[in-house]
């Protein structure tokens, strides 16, 4: 598929590498200049381009930028064909992003994004820690393969996104609609806990919105106390902390 990735950081850069290696034609852009994209991101065939070129003729556009910047992409995405698949990988964290009343009042963050973009989207890879995404992709059937929930309202969005999650080295699981996607957001039992496909349905079912929000805020407070914003701690630290805080 022709894939455009907006964002070349921890998530976008890894997806550019893995999806290119899987045989897709990937273009990747950041908020600066194509020449600033790390050579490692392009090492398996992805092409560094401007954000306009990244979305041109794309079958799939993956949004891998901070949550607070996604709605500004609406004009850029407005010209995409209706059948193009847009996948959001971000998470809303009010202590980091501006407070959004609709989400605070219960709307799933991905549903809020879809409204602001004026088009359907899918939600994926947001429950996987970025270092896990980079280090723990495994072939189908591998005993260490981790599962990733996918939420979407359209069948095409769901099917395409699940196939790409599989290509990235993780077991895709149909987690329902965007309205249900709060179950895979920050603080939920499946968030950064590296659950398997066998355990993911139970983790999603056990999610509690109010509890997830309290644990999200606590986890971010621990992160802020120990690290500078933008730092990615080791996988053992984040996964271990998530398993302690987010367990059902």
Coordinates of N, CA and C in Angstrom, one line a residue:
X1 N 0.8 -1.2 0.0 CA 0.0 0.0 0.0 C 0.9 1.2 0.0
X2 N 0.3 2.4 -0.4 CA 1.0 3.6 -0.4 C 0.6 4.3 0.9
X3 N 1.6 4.5 1.8 CA 1.4 4.9 3.2 C 2.1 6.2 3.4
X4 N 1.4 7.2 3.9 CA 2.0 8.5 4.3 C 2.0 8.5 5.8
X5 N 3.2 8.8 6.4 CA 3.3 8.9 7.9 C 3.6 10.4 8.3
X6 N 2.8 11.0 9.1 CA 3.0 12.3 9.6 C 3.6 12.2 11.0
X7 N 4.9 12.5 11.1 CA 5.6 12.3 12.3 C 6.7 11.3 12.2
X8 N 7.9 11.7 12.5 CA 9.1 10.7 12.4 C 9.7 10.4 13.7
X9 N 9.0 10.6 14.8 CA 9.6 10.4 16.1 C 9.5 8.9 16.5
X10 N 9.3 8.7 17.8 CA 9.5 7.3 18.4 C 8.5 6.4 17.7
X11 N 7.2 6.8 17.5 CA 6.2 5.9 16.9 C 6.3 5.9 15.4
X12 N 6.2 7.1 14.8 CA 6.2 7.3 13.4 C 7.5 6.7 12.7
X13 N 8.6 7.0 13.4 CA 9.9 6.5 12.8 C 9.9 5.0 12.8
X14 N 9.5 4.4 13.8 CA 9.5 2.9 13.9 C 8.5 2.3 12.9
X15 N 7.3 2.9 12.7 CA 6.4 2.4 11.7 C 6.9 2.6 10.3
X16 N 7.6 3.7 10.1 CA 8.2 3.9 8.7 C 9.1 2.8 8.4
X17 N 10.0 2.4 9.4 CA 10.9 1.3 9.1 C 10.2 -0.1 9.0
X18 N 9.3 -0.4 9.9 CA 8.7 -1.7 9.8 C 7.8 -1.9 8.7
X19 N 7.0 -0.9 8.3 CA 6.1 -1.1 7.2 C 6.8 -1.0 5.9
X20 N 7.9 -0.3 5.8 CA 8.7 -0.3 4.6 C 9.3 -1.7 4.4
X21 N 9.8 -2.2 5.5 CA 10.4 -3.6 5.5 C 9.4 -4.6 5.1
X22 N 8.1 -4.4 5.4 CA 7.1 -5.3 5.1 C 6.6 -5.2 3.6
X23 N 7.2 -4.3 2.9 CA 6.9 -4.2 1.5 C 6.0 -3.0 1.0
X24 N 5.6 -2.2 2.0 CA 4.7 -1.0 1.6 C 5.6 0.1 1.1
X25 N 5.0 1.0 0.3 CA 5.6 2.2 -0.1 C 5.3 3.3 0.8
X26 N 6.3 3.7 1.6 CA 6.1 4.6 2.7 C 6.8 5.9 2.5
X27 N 6.1 7.0 2.7 CA 6.6 8.4 2.7 C 6.4 8.9 4.1
X28 N 7.4 9.6 4.7 CA 7.4 10.1 6.0 C 7.7 11.5 6.1
X29 N 7.0 12.3 6.9 CA 7.3 13.7 7.0 C 7.3 14.1 8.5
X30 N 8.0 15.2 8.8 CA 7.9 15.8 10.1 C 7.5 17.2 10.0
X31 N 7.6 17.9 11.2 CA 7.1 19.3 11.2 C 8.2 20.3 10.7
X32 N 9.4 19.8 10.4 CA 10.5 20.6 10.0 C 10.8 20.5 8.5
X33 N 11.8 19.7 8.2 CA 12.3 19.6 6.8 C 12.6 18.2 6.6
X34 N 12.3 17.6 5.4 CA 12.7 16.2 5.1 C 14.1 15.9 5.4
X35 N 15.0 16.9 5.2 CA 16.4 16.6 5.5 C 16.8 16.4 6.9
X36 N 15.8 16.7 7.8 CA 16.1 16.5 9.3 C 15.6 15.1 9.8
X37 N 15.0 14.3 8.9 CA 14.6 13.0 9.3 C 15.8 12.1 9.4
X38 N 15.9 11.4 10.5 CA 17.0 10.5 10.8 C 17.2 9.4 9.7
X39 N 18.4 9.2 9.3 CA 18.7 8.2 8.3 C 18.2 6.8 8.6
X40 N 18.2 6.5 9.9 CA 17.8 5.2 10.4 C 16.3 4.9 10.0
X41 N 15.5 6.0 10.1 CA 14.1 5.9 9.8 C 13.9 5.5 8.3
X42 N 14.9 5.9 7.5 CA 14.8 5.6 6.0 C 15.5 4.4 5.6
X43 N 16.1 3.7 6.6 CA 17.0 2.6 6.2 C 16.4 1.4 5.6
X44 N 15.1 1.2 5.6 CA 14.5 0.1 5.0 C 13.6 0.5 3.8
X45 N 13.8 1.7 3.3 CA 13.1 2.1 2.1 C 12.2 3.3 2.2
X46 N 11.8 3.8 3.3 CA 10.9 4.9 3.4 C 11.5 6.1 2.8
X47 N 10.7 7.0 2.3 CA 11.2 8.2 1.6 C 10.8 9.4 2.5
X48 N 11.8 10.3 2.7 CA 11.5 11.6 3.4 C 11.0 12.6 2.5
X49 N 9.8 13.2 2.9 CA 9.1 14.1 2.0 C 8.5 15.2 2.9
X50 N 7.9 16.2 2.2 CA 7.1 17.2 3.0 C 5.8 16.6 3.4
X51 N 5.1 17.2 4.3 CA 3.8 16.7 4.8 C 2.8 16.7 3.6
X52 N 2.8 17.6 2.7 CA 1.9 17.6 1.6 C 2.2 16.4 0.7
X53 N 3.4 16.1 0.4 CA 3.8 15.0 -0.4 C 3.4 13.6 0.3
X54 N 3.5 13.6 1.6 CA 3.2 12.4 2.4 C 1.8 12.0 2.2
X55 N 0.9 12.9 2.1 CA -0.6 12.5 2.0 C -1.0 12.4 0.6
X56 N -0.3 13.0 -0.4 CA -0.7 12.9 -1.8 C -0.8 11.5 -2.3
X57 N -1.9 11.1 -2.8 CA -2.1 9.7 -3.4 C -2.0 8.6 -2.3
X58 N -2.0 8.9 -1.1 CA -1.8 7.9 -0.1 C -3.1 7.0 0.1
X59 N -2.9 5.7 0.2 CA -4.0 4.8 0.6 C -4.3 4.9 2.0
X60 N -3.2 5.1 2.8 CA -3.3 5.2 4.3 C -2.4 6.4 4.7
X61 N -3.0 7.1 5.7 CA -2.2 8.2 6.4 C -2.2 7.9 7.8
X62 N -1.0 7.8 8.4 CA -0.8 7.5 9.8 C -0.4 8.8 10.5
X63 N -1.2 9.2 11.5 CA -0.9 10.4 12.3 C -0.1 10.0 13.6
X64 N 1.1 10.4 13.6 CA 2.0 10.1 14.7 C 2.7 11.4 15.3
X65 N 1.8 12.3 15.7 CA 2.3 13.6 16.3 C 1.6 13.7 17.6
X66 N 2.1 14.7 18.4 CA 1.4 14.9 19.7 C -0.1 15.2 19.5
X67 N -0.9 14.7 20.5 CA -2.3 14.8 20.4 C -2.8 16.3 20.2
X68 N -2.2 17.2 20.8 CA -2.6 18.6 20.8 C -2.4 19.2 19.4
X69 N -1.7 18.6 18.5 CA -1.5 19.1 17.2 C -2.3 18.5 16.1
X70 N -3.0 17.5 16.4 CA -3.7 16.7 15.3 C -4.8 17.5 14.6
X71 N -5.6 18.3 15.4 CA -6.7 19.0 14.7 C -6.2 20.0 13.7
X72 N -5.0 20.5 13.9 CA -4.4 21.4 12.9 C -4.2 20.8 11.5
X73 N -4.2 19.4 11.5 CA -4.0 18.7 10.2 C -5.3 18.7 9.4
X74 N -6.4 19.1 9.9 CA -7.7 19.0 9.1 C -7.6 19.6 7.7
X75 N -7.0 20.8 7.5 CA -7.0 21.3 6.1 C -6.1 20.4 5.2
X76 N -5.0 19.8 5.8 CA -4.1 19.0 5.0 C -4.8 17.7 4.6
X77 N -5.7 17.1 5.4 CA -6.4 15.9 5.2 C -7.7 16.0 4.4
X78 N -8.1 17.3 4.3 CA -9.4 17.5 3.7 C -9.5 17.0 2.2
X79 N -8.4 17.0 1.5 CA -8.4 16.6 0.1 C -8.3 15.1 -0.1
X80 N -8.2 14.3 1.0 CA -8.0 12.9 0.8 C -9.3 12.3 0.3
X81 N -9.2 11.3 -0.6 CA -10.5 10.6 -1.0 C -11.2 10.0 0.2
X82 N -12.5 9.8 0.1 CA -13.2 9.3 1.3 C -12.8 7.9 1.7
X83 N -12.3 7.1 0.7 CA -11.9 5.7 1.0 C -10.5 5.6 1.6
X84 N -9.7 6.7 1.7 CA -8.4 6.7 2.3 C -8.6 6.4 3.8
X85 N -7.6 5.6 4.3 CA -7.7 5.2 5.7 C -6.8 6.1 6.5
X86 N -7.3 6.8 7.5 CA -6.5 7.6 8.4 C -6.4 6.9 9.8
X87 N -5.2 6.7 10.3 CA -5.0 6.0 11.5 C -4.3 7.0 12.5
X88 N -4.9 7.1 13.7 CA -4.4 7.9 14.8 C -3.7 7.1 15.8
X89 N -2.4 7.4 16.1 CA -1.7 6.6 17.1 C -1.5 7.4 18.5
X90 N -2.1 8.5 18.6 CA -1.8 9.4 19.7 C -2.7 9.1 21.0
X91 N -2.3 9.7 22.1 CA -3.1 9.7 23.3 C -3.3 11.0 23.9
X92 N -4.4 11.3 24.4 CA -4.7 12.5 25.2 C -4.3 12.4 26.6
X93 N -3.4 13.4 27.0 CA -3.0 13.4 28.4 C -3.1 14.9 28.8
X94 N -4.1 15.2 29.7 CA -4.4 16.6 30.0 C -3.3 17.3 30.7
X95 N -2.5 16.6 31.4 CA -1.4 17.3 32.1 C -0.3 17.8 31.1
X96 N -0.3 17.2 29.9 CA 0.6 17.6 28.9 C 0.0 18.4 27.8
X97 N -1.2 18.0 27.4 CA -2.0 18.7 26.3 C -2.9 19.7 27.0
X98 N -3.5 20.5 26.2 CA -4.6 21.4 26.8 C -5.8 20.6 27.2
X99 N -6.5 21.0 28.2 CA -7.6 20.3 28.7 C -8.8 20.4 27.7
X100 N -9.4 19.3 27.4 CA -10.5 19.3 26.4 C -11.8 18.8 27.1
X101 N -12.7 19.7 27.3 CA -13.9 19.4 28.1 C -14.7 18.2 27.6
X102 N -14.8 18.1 26.2 CA -15.6 17.0 25.7 C -15.0 15.6 26.1
X103 N -13.7 15.5 26.1 CA -13.1 14.3 26.5 C -13.2 14.1 28.0
X104 N -13.0 15.2 28.7 CA -13.2 15.1 30.2 C -14.6 14.6 30.6
X105 N -15.6 15.0 29.7 CA -16.9 14.6 30.0 C -17.3 13.2 29.5
X106 N -16.4 12.5 28.9 CA -16.6 11.1 28.6 C -16.4 10.7 27.1
X107 N -16.2 11.7 26.2 CA -16.0 11.3 24.8 C -14.7 10.6 24.6
X108 N -14.6 9.6 23.9 CA -13.3 8.9 23.6 C -12.5 9.9 22.8
X109 N -11.2 9.9 23.1 CA -10.3 10.9 22.4 C -10.3 10.7 20.9
X110 N -10.3 9.5 20.4 CA -10.3 9.2 19.0 C -11.6 9.7 18.3
X111 N -12.8 9.6 19.0 CA -14.0 10.1 18.5 C -13.9 11.6 18.4
X112 N -13.3 12.3 19.4 CA -13.2 13.7 19.3 C -12.3 14.1 18.1
X113 N -11.2 13.4 17.9 CA -10.3 13.7 16.8 C -11.1 13.5 15.4
X114 N -11.9 12.4 15.3 CA -12.6 12.2 14.1 C -13.6 13.4 13.8
X115 N -14.2 13.9 14.8 CA -15.1 15.0 14.6 C -14.3 16.3 14.2
X116 N -13.2 16.5 14.7 CA -12.4 17.7 14.4 C -11.8 17.6 13.0
X117 N -11.5 16.4 12.6 CA -10.9 16.2 11.3 C -12.0 16.1 10.2
X118 N -13.2 15.9 10.6 CA -14.3 15.8 9.7 C -14.3 14.6 8.8
X119 N -13.8 13.5 9.3 CA -13.7 12.2 8.6 C -13.5 11.1 9.5
X120 N -13.9 9.8 9.1 CA -13.6 8.7 9.9 C -12.1 8.4 10.1
X121 N -11.8 7.8 11.2 CA -10.4 7.4 11.4 C -10.4 6.1 12.1
X122 N -9.2 5.5 12.2 CA -9.0 4.3 13.0 C -8.1 4.6 14.1
X123 N -8.1 3.9 15.2 CA -7.2 4.1 16.3 C -6.4 2.8 16.5
X124 N -5.1 2.9 16.5 CA -4.2 1.8 16.6 C -2.8 2.2 17.1
X125 N -2.1 1.2 17.6 CA -0.7 1.4 18.1 C -0.6 2.3 19.3
X126 N -1.7 2.9 19.8 CA -1.7 3.9 20.9 C -1.5 3.2 22.2
X127 N -1.8 1.9 22.3 CA -1.7 1.2 23.5 C -0.3 0.5 23.7
X128 N 0.5 0.6 22.7 CA 1.8 0.0 22.7 C 2.9 1.0 23.0
X129 N 3.7 0.8 24.0 CA 4.8 1.7 24.3 C 5.8 1.8 23.1
X130 N 6.3 3.0 22.9 CA 7.1 3.2 21.7 C 8.3 2.3 21.7
X131 N 8.9 2.0 22.8 CA 10.1 1.1 22.8 C 9.7 -0.3 22.6
X132 N 8.5 -0.7 23.1 CA 7.9 -2.0 22.8 C 7.7 -2.1 21.3
X133 N 7.1 -1.1 20.7 CA 6.9 -1.1 19.2 C 8.2 -1.3 18.5
X134 N 9.3 -0.7 18.9 CA 10.6 -0.8 18.3 C 11.2 -2.1 18.5
X135 N 11.1 -2.7 19.7 CA 11.9 -3.9 20.0 C 11.2 -5.2 20.0
X136 N 9.8 -5.2 20.1 CA 9.1 -6.4 20.4 C 8.2 -6.9 19.3
X137 N 8.3 -6.4 18.1 CA 7.6 -7.0 17.0 C 8.1 -8.4 16.7
X138 N 7.2 -9.3 16.5 CA 7.5 -10.7 16.3 C 6.7 -11.3 15.2
X139 N 7.2 -12.4 14.5 CA 6.4 -13.0 13.4 C 5.1 -13.6 14.0
X140 N 4.1 -13.7 13.1 CA 2.9 -14.3 13.5 C 3.1 -15.7 14.1
X141 N 2.5 -16.0 15.2 CA 2.6 -17.3 15.9 C 3.7 -17.4 16.9
X142 N 4.6 -16.4 17.0 CA 5.7 -16.4 17.9 C 5.1 -16.3 19.3
X143 N 5.6 -17.1 20.3 CA 5.1 -17.1 21.7 C 5.2 -15.8 22.4
X144 N 6.1 -14.9 22.0 CA 6.2 -13.6 22.6 C 5.5 -12.5 21.9
X145 N 4.7 -12.8 20.9 CA 4.0 -11.8 20.1 C 2.9 -11.1 21.0
X146 N 3.0 -9.8 21.0 CA 2.1 -8.9 21.8 C 0.9 -8.5 20.9
X147 N -0.2 -8.2 21.5 CA -1.4 -7.8 20.8 C -1.7 -6.3 20.9
X148 N -2.3 -5.8 19.9 CA -2.7 -4.4 19.8 C -4.1 -4.2 19.4
X149 N -5.0 -3.5 20.2 CA -6.4 -3.3 19.8 C -6.5 -2.3 18.7
X150 N -7.5 -2.5 17.9 CA -7.8 -1.6 16.8 C -9.3 -1.2 16.9
X151 N -9.5 0.1 16.9 CA -10.9 0.6 16.9 C -11.2 1.4 15.7
X152 N -12.4 1.2 15.1 CA -12.8 1.9 13.9 C -14.3 1.8 13.7
X153 N -14.9 2.7 13.0 CA -16.3 2.7 12.7 C -16.6 2.1 11.3
X154 N -15.7 2.2 10.4 CA -15.9 1.7 9.0 C -15.1 0.4 8.9
X155 N -15.8 -0.6 8.1 CA -15.1 -1.9 7.9 C -13.8 -1.8 7.2
X156 N -13.7 -0.9 6.2 CA -12.4 -0.8 5.5 C -11.3 -0.2 6.4
X157 N -11.7 0.8 7.2 CA -10.7 1.3 8.1 C -10.2 0.2 9.1
X158 N -11.1 -0.6 9.6 CA -10.7 -1.6 10.5 C -9.9 -2.7 9.8
X159 N -10.3 -3.2 8.7 CA -9.6 -4.2 8.0 C -8.2 -3.8 7.6
X160 N -8.0 -2.6 7.0 CA -6.7 -2.2 6.6 C -5.8 -2.0 7.8
X161 N -6.3 -1.3 8.8 CA -5.5 -1.1 10.0 C -5.1 -2.3 10.7
X162 N -6.0 -3.3 10.8 CA -5.6 -4.6 11.4 C -4.5 -5.3 10.6
X163 N -4.6 -5.2 9.3 CA -3.5 -5.8 8.4 C -2.2 -5.1 8.6
X164 N -2.2 -3.8 8.8 CA -0.9 -3.1 9.0 C -0.4 -3.4 10.4
X165 N -1.2 -3.5 11.4 CA -0.7 -3.9 12.7 C -0.1 -5.2 12.7
X166 N -0.7 -6.2 12.0 CA 0.0 -7.5 11.8 C 1.3 -7.3 11.1
X167 N 1.4 -6.5 10.1 CA 2.7 -6.3 9.3 C 3.7 -5.7 10.2
X168 N 3.3 -4.9 11.3 CA 4.3 -4.3 12.2 C 4.8 -5.2 13.2
X169 N 4.3 -6.5 13.3 CA 4.8 -7.4 14.2 C 4.0 -7.7 15.4
X170 N 2.7 -7.3 15.4 CA 1.8 -7.5 16.5 C 0.5 -8.1 16.1
X171 N -0.1 -8.8 17.0 CA -1.4 -9.4 16.8 C -2.5 -8.3 16.9
X172 N -3.3 -8.1 15.8 CA -4.3 -7.1 15.8 C -5.6 -7.8 16.3
X173 N -6.3 -6.9 17.1 CA -7.6 -7.4 17.7 C -8.7 -6.3 17.4
X174 N -9.8 -6.7 17.0 CA -10.9 -5.8 16.7 C -11.5 -5.4 18.1
X175 N -11.3 -4.2 18.4 CA -11.7 -3.6 19.7 C -13.0 -2.8 19.6
X176 N -13.7 -2.9 18.4 CA -15.0 -2.2 18.3 C -14.9 -0.8 17.7
X177 N -15.8 0.0 18.1 CA -16.0 1.3 17.5 C -15.1 2.3 18.2
X178 N -15.1 3.5 17.5 CA -14.3 4.6 18.2 C -14.9 5.0 19.5
X179 N -16.2 4.9 19.7 CA -16.9 5.2 20.9 C -16.4 4.3 22.0
X180 N -16.0 3.1 21.7 CA -15.4 2.1 22.6 C -13.9 2.2 22.9
X181 N -13.3 3.1 22.1 CA -11.8 3.1 22.1 C -11.2 3.6 23.4
X182 N -12.0 4.2 24.3 CA -11.5 4.6 25.6 C -10.9 3.4 26.3
X183 N -11.3 2.2 26.0 CA -10.8 1.0 26.7 C -9.4 0.7 26.3
X184 N -8.8 1.4 25.3 CA -7.4 1.2 25.0 C -6.6 2.4 25.2
X185 N -7.2 3.4 25.8 CA -6.5 4.7 26.1 C -5.6 4.6 27.3
X186 N -4.9 5.7 27.6 CA -4.0 5.7 28.7 C -4.6 5.3 30.0
X187 N -3.9 4.5 30.8 CA -4.4 4.1 32.1 C -5.3 2.9 32.1
X188 N -5.6 2.4 31.0 CA -6.4 1.2 30.9 C -5.6 -0.1 31.1
X189 N -6.2 -1.2 31.4 CA -5.4 -2.4 31.7 C -4.6 -2.9 30.5
X190 N -4.9 -2.5 29.3 CA -4.1 -3.0 28.1 C -3.0 -1.9 27.7
X191 N -3.0 -0.8 28.4 CA -2.1 0.3 28.0 C -0.7 0.0 28.5
X192 N 0.2 -0.2 27.5 CA 1.7 -0.4 27.8 C 2.0 -1.6 28.7
X193 N 1.0 -2.5 28.8 CA 1.3 -3.7 29.6 C 1.7 -4.9 28.8
X194 N 1.8 -4.8 27.5 CA 2.2 -5.9 26.7 C 1.4 -7.2 26.8
X195 N 0.1 -7.1 26.7 CA -0.8 -8.2 26.8 C -0.7 -9.1 25.5
X196 N -1.0 -10.3 25.6 CA -1.1 -11.2 24.5 C -2.5 -11.2 23.9
X197 N -2.7 -11.8 22.7 CA -4.0 -11.9 22.1 C -5.0 -12.6 23.0
X198 N -4.5 -13.6 23.7 CA -5.4 -14.4 24.5 C -5.9 -13.6 25.7
X199 N -5.1 -12.6 26.2 CA -5.5 -11.8 27.4 C -6.1 -10.5 27.0
X200 N -6.0 -10.0 25.8 CA -6.5 -8.7 25.4 C -8.0 -8.5 25.6
X201 N -8.8 -9.5 25.2 CA -10.3 -9.3 25.4 C -10.6 -9.0 26.8
X202 N -10.0 -9.8 27.7 CA -10.3 -9.6 29.2 C -9.8 -8.2 29.7
X203 N -8.7 -7.8 29.2 CA -8.1 -6.5 29.6 C -9.0 -5.4 29.1
X204 N -9.5 -5.5 27.9 CA -10.4 -4.4 27.4 C -11.8 -4.4 28.2
X205 N -12.3 -5.6 28.5 CA -13.5 -5.7 29.2 C -13.4 -5.2 30.6
X206 N -12.2 -5.3 31.2 CA -12.1 -4.8 32.6 C -11.8 -3.3 32.7
X207 N -11.7 -2.6 31.6 CA -11.4 -1.2 31.7 C -12.5 -0.4 32.4
X208 N -12.2 0.5 33.2 CA -13.1 1.4 33.9 C -12.6 2.8 33.6
X209 N -13.5 3.7 33.0 CA -13.0 5.0 32.6 C -12.5 5.9 33.7
X210 N -13.2 6.0 34.8 CA -12.8 6.8 35.9 C -11.5 6.3 36.5
X211 N -11.4 5.0 36.6 CA -10.1 4.4 37.2 C -9.0 4.6 36.2
X212 N -9.2 4.5 34.9 CA -8.2 4.7 33.9 C -7.6 6.1 33.9
X213 N -8.5 7.0 34.1 CA -8.1 8.4 34.2 C -7.2 8.7 35.4
X214 N -7.6 8.2 36.5 CA -6.8 8.4 37.7 C -5.4 7.8 37.5
X215 N -5.4 6.6 37.0 CA -4.1 5.9 36.8 C -3.2 6.6 35.7
X216 N -3.9 7.1 34.7 CA -3.2 7.9 33.6 C -2.5 9.1 34.3
X217 N -3.2 9.8 35.1 CA -2.7 11.0 35.7 C -1.5 10.7 36.7
X218 N -1.7 9.6 37.4 CA -0.7 9.1 38.4 C 0.6 8.7 37.6
X219 N 0.4 8.0 36.5 CA 1.6 7.5 35.7 C 2.3 8.7 35.1
X220 N 1.6 9.7 34.6 CA 2.3 10.8 34.1 C 3.0 11.7 35.1
X221 N 2.4 11.7 36.3 CA 3.1 12.4 37.4 C 4.4 11.7 37.8
X222 N 4.4 10.4 37.8 CA 5.6 9.7 38.1 C 6.6 10.0 37.0
X223 N 6.2 9.9 35.7 CA 7.1 10.2 34.6 C 7.7 11.6 34.7
X224 N 6.8 12.6 35.0 CA 7.3 14.0 35.1 C 8.3 14.2 36.2
X225 N 8.2 13.4 37.3 CA 9.1 13.5 38.4 C 10.4 13.0 38.1
X226 N 10.5 12.0 37.2 CA 11.8 11.4 37.0 C 12.5 11.7 35.6
X227 N 11.7 12.2 34.6 CA 12.2 12.4 33.3 C 11.8 13.8 32.7
X228 N 12.6 14.3 31.8 CA 12.2 15.4 31.1 C 11.2 15.1 30.0
X229 N 10.3 16.0 29.7 CA 9.2 15.7 28.7 C 9.9 15.4 27.4
X230 N 9.5 14.3 26.7 CA 10.1 14.0 25.5 C 11.1 12.8 25.6
X231 N 11.5 12.5 26.8 CA 12.4 11.4 27.1 C 11.6 10.1 27.0
X232 N 12.2 9.1 26.4 CA 11.6 7.8 26.4 C 12.4 6.8 27.3
X233 N 11.9 6.6 28.5 CA 12.6 5.6 29.4 C 12.7 4.2 28.8
X234 N 13.4 3.4 29.5 CA 13.6 2.0 29.0 C 12.3 1.3 29.1
X235 N 12.1 0.2 28.3 CA 10.9 -0.5 28.2 C 10.6 -1.2 29.6
X236 N 11.6 -1.7 30.3 CA 11.3 -2.4 31.5 C 10.6 -1.4 32.5
X237 N 11.1 -0.2 32.6 CA 10.5 0.8 33.5 C 9.1 1.1 33.2
X238 N 8.8 1.5 31.9 CA 7.4 1.9 31.6 C 6.4 0.7 31.6
X239 N 6.9 -0.5 31.1 CA 6.0 -1.6 31.1 C 5.8 -2.1 32.6
X240 N 6.8 -2.1 33.4 CA 6.7 -2.5 34.8 C 5.7 -1.6 35.5
X241 N 5.9 -0.3 35.4 CA 5.1 0.7 36.0 C 3.6 0.6 35.6
X242 N 3.4 0.4 34.3 CA 2.1 0.2 33.7 C 1.4 -1.0 34.3
X243 N 2.1 -2.1 34.4 CA 1.5 -3.3 35.0 C 1.1 -3.1 36.4
X244 N 1.8 -2.3 37.2 CA 1.5 -2.1 38.6 C 0.3 -1.2 38.6
X245 N 0.3 -0.1 37.9 CA -0.8 0.9 38.0 C -2.0 0.6 37.2
X246 N -1.9 0.0 36.1 CA -3.1 -0.2 35.2 C -3.8 -1.5 35.3
X247 N -3.3 -2.4 36.1 CA -3.9 -3.7 36.2 C -5.3 -3.6 36.6
X248 N -6.1 -4.5 36.1 CA -7.6 -4.5 36.3 C -7.9 -4.8 37.8

